[in-house]
XYZ file of C-alpha atoms in Angstrom:
519
model
C 75.370 -134.033 -15.604
C 77.125 -137.324 -14.741
C 76.926 -138.681 -18.276
C 78.902 -135.742 -19.638
C 81.580 -136.141 -16.974
C 81.949 -139.875 -17.523
C 82.466 -139.222 -21.243
C 85.702 -137.287 -20.534
C 88.629 -139.677 -21.051
C 91.629 -137.327 -21.137
C 92.392 -133.930 -19.627
C 95.237 -131.741 -20.858
C 96.531 -129.354 -18.207
C 97.738 -125.895 -19.161
C 97.239 -124.178 -15.814
C 94.443 -121.923 -16.992
C 91.224 -123.672 -17.959
C 90.758 -126.823 -15.887
C 87.013 -127.235 -15.347
C 85.096 -128.749 -12.466
C 83.764 -131.468 -14.771
C 87.298 -132.349 -15.910
C 88.539 -132.476 -12.328
C 85.739 -134.863 -11.362
C 86.455 -136.979 -14.461
C 90.099 -137.431 -13.411
C 89.415 -137.830 -9.705
C 86.378 -140.098 -9.721
C 86.317 -141.706 -13.167
C 90.057 -142.097 -13.875
C 90.381 -139.887 -16.949
C 94.051 -139.659 -17.933
C 96.154 -136.546 -17.429
C 98.758 -134.898 -19.616
C 100.095 -131.373 -19.834
C 100.088 -128.941 -22.696
C 103.384 -129.022 -24.669
C 103.363 -125.222 -24.633
C 103.778 -125.395 -20.858
C 107.129 -127.165 -21.113
C 109.051 -124.020 -22.005
C 107.452 -122.122 -19.120
C 108.351 -124.844 -16.650
C 111.957 -125.051 -17.870
C 112.400 -121.276 -17.836
C 111.089 -121.064 -14.278
C 113.424 -123.833 -13.194
C 116.405 -122.110 -14.809
C 115.738 -119.043 -12.669
C 115.834 -121.156 -9.494
C 119.098 -122.779 -10.563
C 120.575 -119.336 -11.155
C 119.463 -118.183 -7.688
C 121.173 -121.171 -6.065
C 124.360 -120.829 -8.094
C 124.644 -117.116 -7.337
C 123.840 -117.659 -3.622
C 121.073 -115.057 -3.828
C 118.870 -114.795 -0.728
C 115.386 -116.053 -1.629
C 112.848 -117.383 0.852
C 112.545 -121.159 0.884
C 115.315 -121.580 -1.679
C 118.394 -120.341 0.160
C 116.695 -119.696 3.524
C 114.787 -121.725 6.067
C 110.989 -121.770 6.260
C 108.427 -119.786 8.193
C 109.991 -117.895 11.073
C 113.322 -119.551 10.124
C 113.480 -117.422 6.982
C 116.336 -115.524 8.638
C 118.545 -118.636 8.486
C 120.750 -118.817 5.389
C 121.060 -122.164 3.614
C 124.209 -122.945 1.643
C 124.199 -124.069 -1.969
C 125.333 -127.526 -0.856
C 122.377 -127.904 1.521
C 119.559 -126.575 -0.702
C 118.469 -130.030 -1.864
C 118.642 -131.513 1.637
C 116.529 -128.596 2.877
C 113.690 -129.656 0.586
C 113.711 -133.298 1.669
C 113.868 -132.240 5.318
C 110.821 -130.075 4.657
C 108.787 -133.061 3.492
C 109.919 -135.353 6.298
C 109.172 -132.888 9.105
C 105.978 -131.380 7.717
C 104.208 -134.743 7.311
C 102.398 -134.436 10.645
C 98.843 -135.197 9.587
C 96.402 -137.125 11.720
C 93.171 -139.040 11.321
C 91.485 -141.085 8.649
C 92.977 -140.926 5.151
C 91.429 -138.693 2.557
C 89.272 -140.574 0.091
C 90.820 -141.805 -3.118
C 88.907 -139.245 -5.158
C 89.831 -136.270 -2.952
C 93.469 -137.380 -3.044
C 93.399 -137.561 -6.848
C 91.709 -134.171 -7.039
C 94.352 -132.595 -4.791
C 97.162 -134.071 -6.882
C 95.528 -132.822 -10.073
C 94.999 -129.319 -8.703
C 98.642 -129.187 -7.584
C 99.842 -130.397 -11.000
C 97.726 -127.779 -12.750
C 99.251 -125.040 -10.597
C 102.776 -126.237 -11.334
C 102.092 -126.323 -15.087
C 101.587 -122.561 -14.993
C 105.355 -122.107 -14.706
C 105.544 -119.906 -11.604
C 106.911 -122.494 -9.187
C 110.444 -123.365 -10.277
C 109.857 -127.107 -10.263
C 111.700 -129.431 -12.640
C 109.729 -130.931 -15.507
C 110.749 -134.432 -14.385
C 109.328 -133.872 -10.890
C 106.016 -132.677 -12.315
C 105.962 -135.709 -14.620
C 106.342 -137.982 -11.595
C 103.260 -136.429 -10.005
C 101.254 -136.848 -13.218
C 102.446 -140.454 -13.588
C 101.221 -141.235 -10.085
C 97.760 -139.942 -10.952
C 97.606 -141.863 -14.232
C 98.908 -145.117 -12.755
C 96.848 -144.972 -9.584
C 99.449 -144.424 -6.874
C 97.487 -142.565 -4.204
C 99.467 -141.254 -1.230
C 98.039 -141.958 2.214
C 97.067 -138.457 3.358
C 95.530 -138.017 6.839
C 92.533 -135.705 6.683
C 93.532 -133.455 9.611
C 96.467 -131.144 10.192
C 95.989 -128.197 7.841
C 95.415 -124.646 9.085
C 94.750 -123.457 5.546
C 97.426 -120.823 6.148
C 100.657 -121.561 4.296
C 98.307 -123.718 2.338
C 97.901 -127.342 3.344
C 101.452 -127.987 4.503
C 100.991 -131.137 6.595
C 98.662 -133.108 4.309
C 100.558 -132.077 1.173
C 103.800 -133.298 2.716
C 102.153 -136.717 2.994
C 101.285 -136.425 -0.717
C 104.972 -135.992 -1.568
C 106.381 -138.753 0.661
C 105.851 -141.638 -1.816
C 107.593 -139.601 -4.529
C 110.690 -139.877 -2.329
C 110.148 -143.554 -1.551
C 108.750 -142.688 1.883
C 105.359 -142.782 3.597
C 102.467 -144.962 2.507
C 100.267 -145.131 -0.572
C 97.277 -147.026 -1.884
C 97.871 -148.947 -5.100
C 95.353 -151.287 -6.718
C 93.234 -151.322 -3.575
C 96.009 -152.033 -1.064
C 97.814 -149.628 1.246
C 101.544 -150.306 1.244
C 104.847 -148.489 1.791
C 105.184 -145.629 -0.671
C 108.407 -147.021 -2.142
C 106.727 -150.347 -2.895
C 103.726 -148.651 -4.502
C 105.994 -146.620 -6.762
C 108.000 -149.710 -7.720
C 104.880 -151.742 -8.523
C 103.559 -148.921 -10.699
C 106.891 -148.584 -12.476
C 107.481 -144.990 -11.378
C 111.056 -144.104 -10.311
C 111.365 -142.293 -7.000
C 112.994 -138.860 -7.091
C 115.329 -136.618 -5.134
C 114.122 -133.087 -4.670
C 116.187 -130.127 -5.745
C 116.054 -126.511 -4.548
C 112.544 -125.029 -4.155
C 110.778 -128.257 -5.241
C 109.513 -129.399 -1.851
C 108.073 -125.965 -1.180
C 106.503 -125.862 -4.655
C 104.746 -129.144 -3.966
C 103.357 -128.435 -0.486
C 102.866 -124.659 -0.252
C 99.321 -124.231 -1.599
C 95.617 -124.976 -1.190
C 94.896 -128.160 -3.196
C 93.825 -130.287 -0.213
C 91.223 -127.892 1.140
C 90.127 -127.078 -2.407
C 89.776 -130.754 -3.329
C 87.664 -131.477 -0.242
C 85.512 -128.469 -1.065
C 85.213 -129.506 -4.706
C 83.531 -132.779 -3.796
C 81.230 -131.102 -1.292
C 80.295 -128.644 -4.042
C 79.764 -131.408 -6.605
C 77.551 -133.327 -4.207
C 75.668 -130.143 -3.360
C 75.046 -129.299 -7.011
C 73.604 -132.758 -7.615
C 71.553 -132.622 -4.408
C 70.040 -129.266 -5.289
C 68.614 -130.604 -8.534
C 67.452 -133.752 -6.765
C 65.918 -131.603 -4.047
C 63.775 -129.979 -6.715
C 62.713 -133.475 -7.769
C 61.995 -134.463 -4.160
C 59.939 -131.318 -3.635
C 57.947 -131.928 -6.812
C 57.107 -135.477 -5.696
C 56.073 -134.192 -2.255
C 53.931 -131.491 -3.855
C 52.118 -134.085 -5.952
C 51.690 -136.473 -3.030
C 50.023 -133.662 -1.067
C 48.127 -132.226 -4.024
C 50.011 -128.968 -3.712
C 49.177 -125.693 -5.450
C 51.153 -125.153 -8.660
C 50.300 -121.450 -8.964
C 53.158 -120.615 -6.565
C 55.603 -121.519 -9.360
C 54.067 -119.289 -12.033
C 56.824 -117.521 -13.958
C 55.018 -114.189 -13.667
C 55.510 -114.306 -9.906
C 59.247 -114.932 -10.072
C 60.347 -112.533 -12.778
C 59.438 -109.655 -10.468
C 61.973 -110.953 -7.912
C 64.546 -112.227 -10.388
C 67.173 -113.984 -8.299
C 68.743 -116.536 -10.601
C 68.333 -119.507 -8.254
C 64.694 -118.672 -7.607
C 63.955 -118.379 -11.321
C 65.746 -121.648 -12.066
C 63.934 -123.529 -9.304
C 60.497 -122.319 -10.375
C 61.400 -123.313 -13.942
C 62.457 -126.775 -12.765
C 59.249 -127.300 -10.810
C 57.090 -126.295 -13.769
C 58.937 -128.760 -15.986
C 58.897 -131.552 -13.436
C 55.161 -131.114 -12.817
C 54.199 -130.550 -16.443
C 51.089 -132.608 -17.234
C 50.483 -133.611 -13.605
C 46.907 -134.003 -12.477
C 47.936 -134.402 -8.840
C 48.653 -130.695 -8.490
C 45.879 -128.210 -7.790
C 45.193 -124.492 -8.195
C 44.462 -121.818 -5.619
C 41.042 -122.327 -4.051
C 40.504 -125.734 -5.606
C 41.234 -127.646 -2.387
C 42.982 -124.991 -0.280
C 44.100 -121.392 -0.559
C 47.837 -121.857 -0.029
C 50.449 -124.412 1.012
C 52.928 -124.375 3.878
C 56.245 -122.654 3.255
C 58.196 -125.891 2.679
C 56.030 -126.455 -0.422
C 55.021 -122.966 -1.500
C 58.443 -121.353 -1.013
C 60.568 -124.024 -2.694
C 61.805 -121.570 -5.381
C 62.856 -119.048 -2.770
C 64.469 -121.579 -0.399
C 66.143 -123.868 -2.925
C 66.965 -120.865 -5.058
C 68.906 -119.159 -2.283
C 71.039 -122.282 -1.851
C 71.565 -122.442 -5.607
C 72.812 -118.860 -5.576
C 75.163 -119.701 -2.705
C 76.595 -122.676 -4.587
C 76.884 -120.592 -7.734
C 79.104 -118.171 -5.832
C 81.203 -121.051 -4.496
C 81.604 -122.575 -7.953
C 82.924 -119.276 -9.301
C 85.576 -119.299 -6.564
C 86.451 -122.954 -7.196
C 86.868 -122.281 -10.921
C 89.426 -119.600 -10.057
C 91.264 -121.596 -7.399
C 91.788 -124.792 -9.401
C 93.558 -122.678 -12.046
C 95.617 -120.535 -9.659
C 99.265 -120.432 -8.620
C 99.046 -120.821 -4.859
C 102.604 -121.505 -3.700
C 105.304 -119.197 -2.335
C 107.557 -117.654 -3.415
C 106.296 -117.015 -6.946
C 108.914 -117.132 -9.688
C 108.047 -114.564 -12.362
C 109.223 -114.811 -15.976
C 111.193 -111.555 -15.686
C 113.399 -113.087 -13.011
C 111.760 -111.499 -9.983
C 110.910 -113.848 -7.142
C 108.185 -112.480 -4.881
C 107.403 -113.862 -1.453
C 103.730 -113.175 -0.836
C 100.641 -114.943 0.413
C 98.993 -116.776 -2.484
C 99.003 -119.894 -0.329
C 96.559 -118.382 2.172
C 93.244 -120.243 2.269
C 90.995 -117.310 3.194
C 89.639 -116.831 -0.371
C 88.264 -120.388 -0.192
C 87.545 -120.694 3.535
C 84.669 -118.229 3.462
C 83.081 -119.748 0.324
C 83.299 -123.263 1.758
C 81.634 -122.099 4.957
C 78.919 -120.603 2.756
C 78.722 -123.906 0.881
C 78.028 -125.787 4.114
C 75.297 -123.331 5.061
C 73.671 -123.583 1.625
C 73.577 -127.381 1.662
C 72.444 -127.490 5.281
C 69.390 -125.409 4.439
C 68.368 -127.873 1.734
C 68.343 -130.679 4.305
C 66.354 -128.454 6.679
C 63.495 -127.893 4.244
C 63.553 -131.490 3.007
C 63.031 -132.760 6.565
C 60.053 -130.423 6.944
C 58.445 -131.840 3.799
C 59.124 -135.355 5.098
C 57.300 -134.482 8.329
C 54.290 -133.228 6.374
C 54.140 -136.503 4.431
C 54.130 -138.823 7.437
C 52.134 -136.706 9.910
C 48.459 -137.695 9.630
C 47.233 -134.349 10.956
C 49.095 -132.527 8.158
C 48.847 -134.978 5.262
C 45.592 -136.875 5.543
C 47.526 -140.088 4.902
C 47.606 -142.898 7.458
C 50.029 -142.032 10.237
C 53.580 -142.737 9.128
C 52.343 -143.991 5.745
C 51.461 -147.439 7.114
C 48.302 -149.388 7.913
C 47.549 -150.427 11.504
C 49.583 -147.608 13.047
C 50.564 -148.562 16.554
C 51.211 -152.161 15.662
C 53.267 -150.792 12.779
C 55.561 -147.748 12.849
C 56.117 -147.363 9.112
C 58.098 -144.204 8.280
C 57.984 -142.873 11.863
C 61.681 -143.152 12.670
C 62.831 -142.042 9.227
C 61.869 -138.543 10.352
C 63.723 -138.991 13.671
C 66.863 -139.996 11.809
C 66.471 -137.129 9.335
C 65.942 -134.698 12.205
C 69.140 -135.951 13.846
C 71.109 -135.317 10.644
C 69.575 -131.881 10.178
C 70.411 -130.922 13.745
C 73.984 -132.166 13.340
C 74.274 -130.036 10.212
C 73.277 -126.960 12.191
C 76.312 -127.501 14.416
C 78.592 -128.221 11.461
C 77.380 -125.128 9.619
C 78.980 -122.831 12.195
C 81.715 -121.111 10.143
C 85.270 -122.336 10.594
C 86.724 -119.250 8.949
C 85.902 -116.985 11.905
C 88.488 -118.900 13.938
C 92.260 -118.512 13.892
C 95.234 -119.592 15.973
C 98.799 -118.279 15.541
C 101.523 -120.649 14.375
C 105.232 -120.704 13.494
C 106.465 -118.441 16.304
C 103.661 -115.985 15.468
C 104.965 -115.428 11.933
C 101.762 -117.004 10.631
C 99.471 -115.117 12.944
C 96.099 -115.332 11.190
C 95.129 -118.587 9.532
C 92.048 -119.431 7.463
C 90.907 -122.836 8.757
C 89.841 -123.448 5.166
C 90.424 -127.188 5.383
C 88.034 -127.343 8.334
C 85.418 -125.414 6.370
C 85.757 -127.729 3.378
C 85.692 -130.927 5.437
C 82.607 -129.767 7.329
C 80.855 -128.902 4.097
C 81.520 -132.442 2.888
C 80.020 -133.915 6.061
C 76.977 -131.667 5.711
C 76.520 -132.862 2.127
C 76.839 -136.486 3.275
C 74.065 -135.942 5.827
C 71.881 -133.979 3.430
C 72.045 -136.782 0.885
C 70.296 -139.128 3.303
C 67.626 -136.572 4.210
C 66.742 -135.844 0.578
C 66.751 -139.568 -0.239
C 64.360 -140.212 2.661
C 61.970 -137.546 1.430
C 61.981 -139.028 -2.074
C 61.200 -142.495 -0.728
C 58.385 -141.233 1.504
C 56.895 -139.138 -1.310
C 56.800 -142.159 -3.611
C 55.175 -144.190 -0.840
C 52.521 -141.497 -0.393
C 51.903 -141.400 -4.139
C 51.391 -145.161 -4.097
C 48.827 -144.741 -1.360
C 46.800 -142.631 -3.787
C 46.672 -145.496 -6.280
C 43.209 -145.832 -7.697
C 42.390 -142.116 -7.449
C 43.063 -141.691 -11.175
C 45.782 -139.063 -11.015
C 48.736 -138.718 -13.387
C 52.277 -137.720 -12.452
C 54.179 -134.945 -14.215
C 56.645 -135.556 -17.020
C 59.675 -135.263 -14.730
C 58.217 -136.774 -11.593
C 57.025 -139.851 -13.478
C 60.621 -140.475 -14.600
C 61.803 -140.005 -11.023
C 59.123 -142.304 -9.628
C 59.976 -145.021 -12.158
C 63.673 -144.821 -11.253
C 62.850 -145.129 -7.562
C 60.593 -148.102 -8.063
C 63.312 -149.936 -9.994
C 65.433 -149.614 -6.874
C 62.838 -149.728 -4.105
C 59.632 -151.703 -4.498
C 56.460 -150.439 -2.859
C 57.160 -150.611 0.867
C 54.595 -152.938 2.407
C 51.611 -150.821 3.459
C 50.288 -153.231 6.039
C 53.413 -154.420 7.830
C 56.786 -153.112 8.997
C 60.043 -154.021 7.284
C 63.774 -153.476 7.812
C 63.692 -149.824 6.855
C 67.429 -149.236 6.809
C 67.822 -151.531 3.792
C 65.350 -149.448 1.789
C 67.029 -146.242 2.928
C 70.431 -147.527 1.854
C 69.135 -148.395 -1.613
C 67.513 -145.018 -2.204
C 70.533 -143.179 -0.772
C 72.845 -145.005 -3.166
C 70.524 -144.142 -6.039
C 70.693 -140.460 -5.106
C 74.473 -140.591 -4.744
C 74.976 -142.291 -8.097
C 72.651 -139.848 -9.850
C 70.258 -142.497 -11.159
C 67.155 -140.436 -10.439
C 68.708 -137.268 -11.831
C 69.834 -138.956 -15.047
C 66.381 -140.472 -15.581
C 64.668 -137.124 -15.081
C 67.078 -135.143 -17.240
C 66.464 -137.596 -20.076
C 62.829 -136.414 -20.023
C 62.832 -132.746 -18.985
C 65.222 -129.824 -18.808
C 66.488 -128.794 -15.379
C 68.427 -125.589 -14.815
C 71.383 -125.104 -12.451
C 74.775 -125.334 -14.111
């Protein structure tokens, strides 16, 4: 998965077929951006329509009128450009920590892809400035809070535009500095906005979509790695492989369930740790036996979210929309509701993966359930071993349960009640990202404990499966066998395994050996 993304070096935007992999390549791995030459004519034609509206003093929202509830206020031809700069200055009201570099780059790329479609009335030169900033690494300082996901992400997107005007702050080559200085150092001229351009840049959903994209990407990786974690736990506990028989799953053919059972069979292929019904026990606990059903449901949830993301990153989400026939329609394509619900669903899907992973962790370290020494350490009492790893995982899982409460069921009126039902999509996306962050640590902890338990079976003559052996080897390159007879600084081992999960080292090693399904 990661190898294919890292191989992408250039992405050509045409507004219609930007992929999730391409967006990650630009945002995280610095692939260069350009736009399709065929888009140039569309962009110029759209701009010509805006110029005609201004010159003819036609009444069009956000071009020759004020914004929001001020749409009743007429703006003269002479003031149309000033209106757009005022928009950026006053709407930059964000608060909190800055968005990460990669989320910022993703938001900029999503906005550029929308503008390339030719429905926004922006000048080609203004769009080129945005693309140049991405390619040269000028990253606006965008506070993470302040969007209602209603007229899109107005406040954070205004911060995105500030450096284009020589205002605000930006990160360049690792240093946050005034936006004007960052643009000068990168050799990008600052611009002056013309009619409609400020609105075209900030009236849309790229911030909430970008935050959701990285939560989705993390979740997709975690779901595959959760299958790996489960397979290692199953082997450590000599679980029953019959529960993953294809004949069982084809009669309840949910895609995620089928894919998970397939993954487990491949991961465990050739394993002598696993058992059959009646060999040692009749059946396993749900967290082992029902992995296809539990992981599979989360896979189906993320599959739904990915379908929505694929649409949104190729959509025109500003307002008004400038149509090729000359009509300008003021509608609601900026509204975040189509993504708010999916991102709430995303958080729930990832949260459930952490829930079941923590339960498997408990079964590994609990002597009464596993048969291993308590907490996978000798001299329990003197030593605590993996005891508190489960406490910490339980804390993260419980936090996720709070975060998984849907943001999209909330609303609060704004703009003199003109914008009277808002999506809270940015909240949903940000929460999903925090849930994924927590889940990463829980899954990593399970993997580490499962490998420890497997090591405790050394000398019993068992053989790991084709996929789990690759996973085990990757873990042991990062984390040596954790001393069985004495306690250590556990957080250092947890940090190493968590980084390995985040970077995809285990997943890459496994996918070099066996096929795993899920996108």
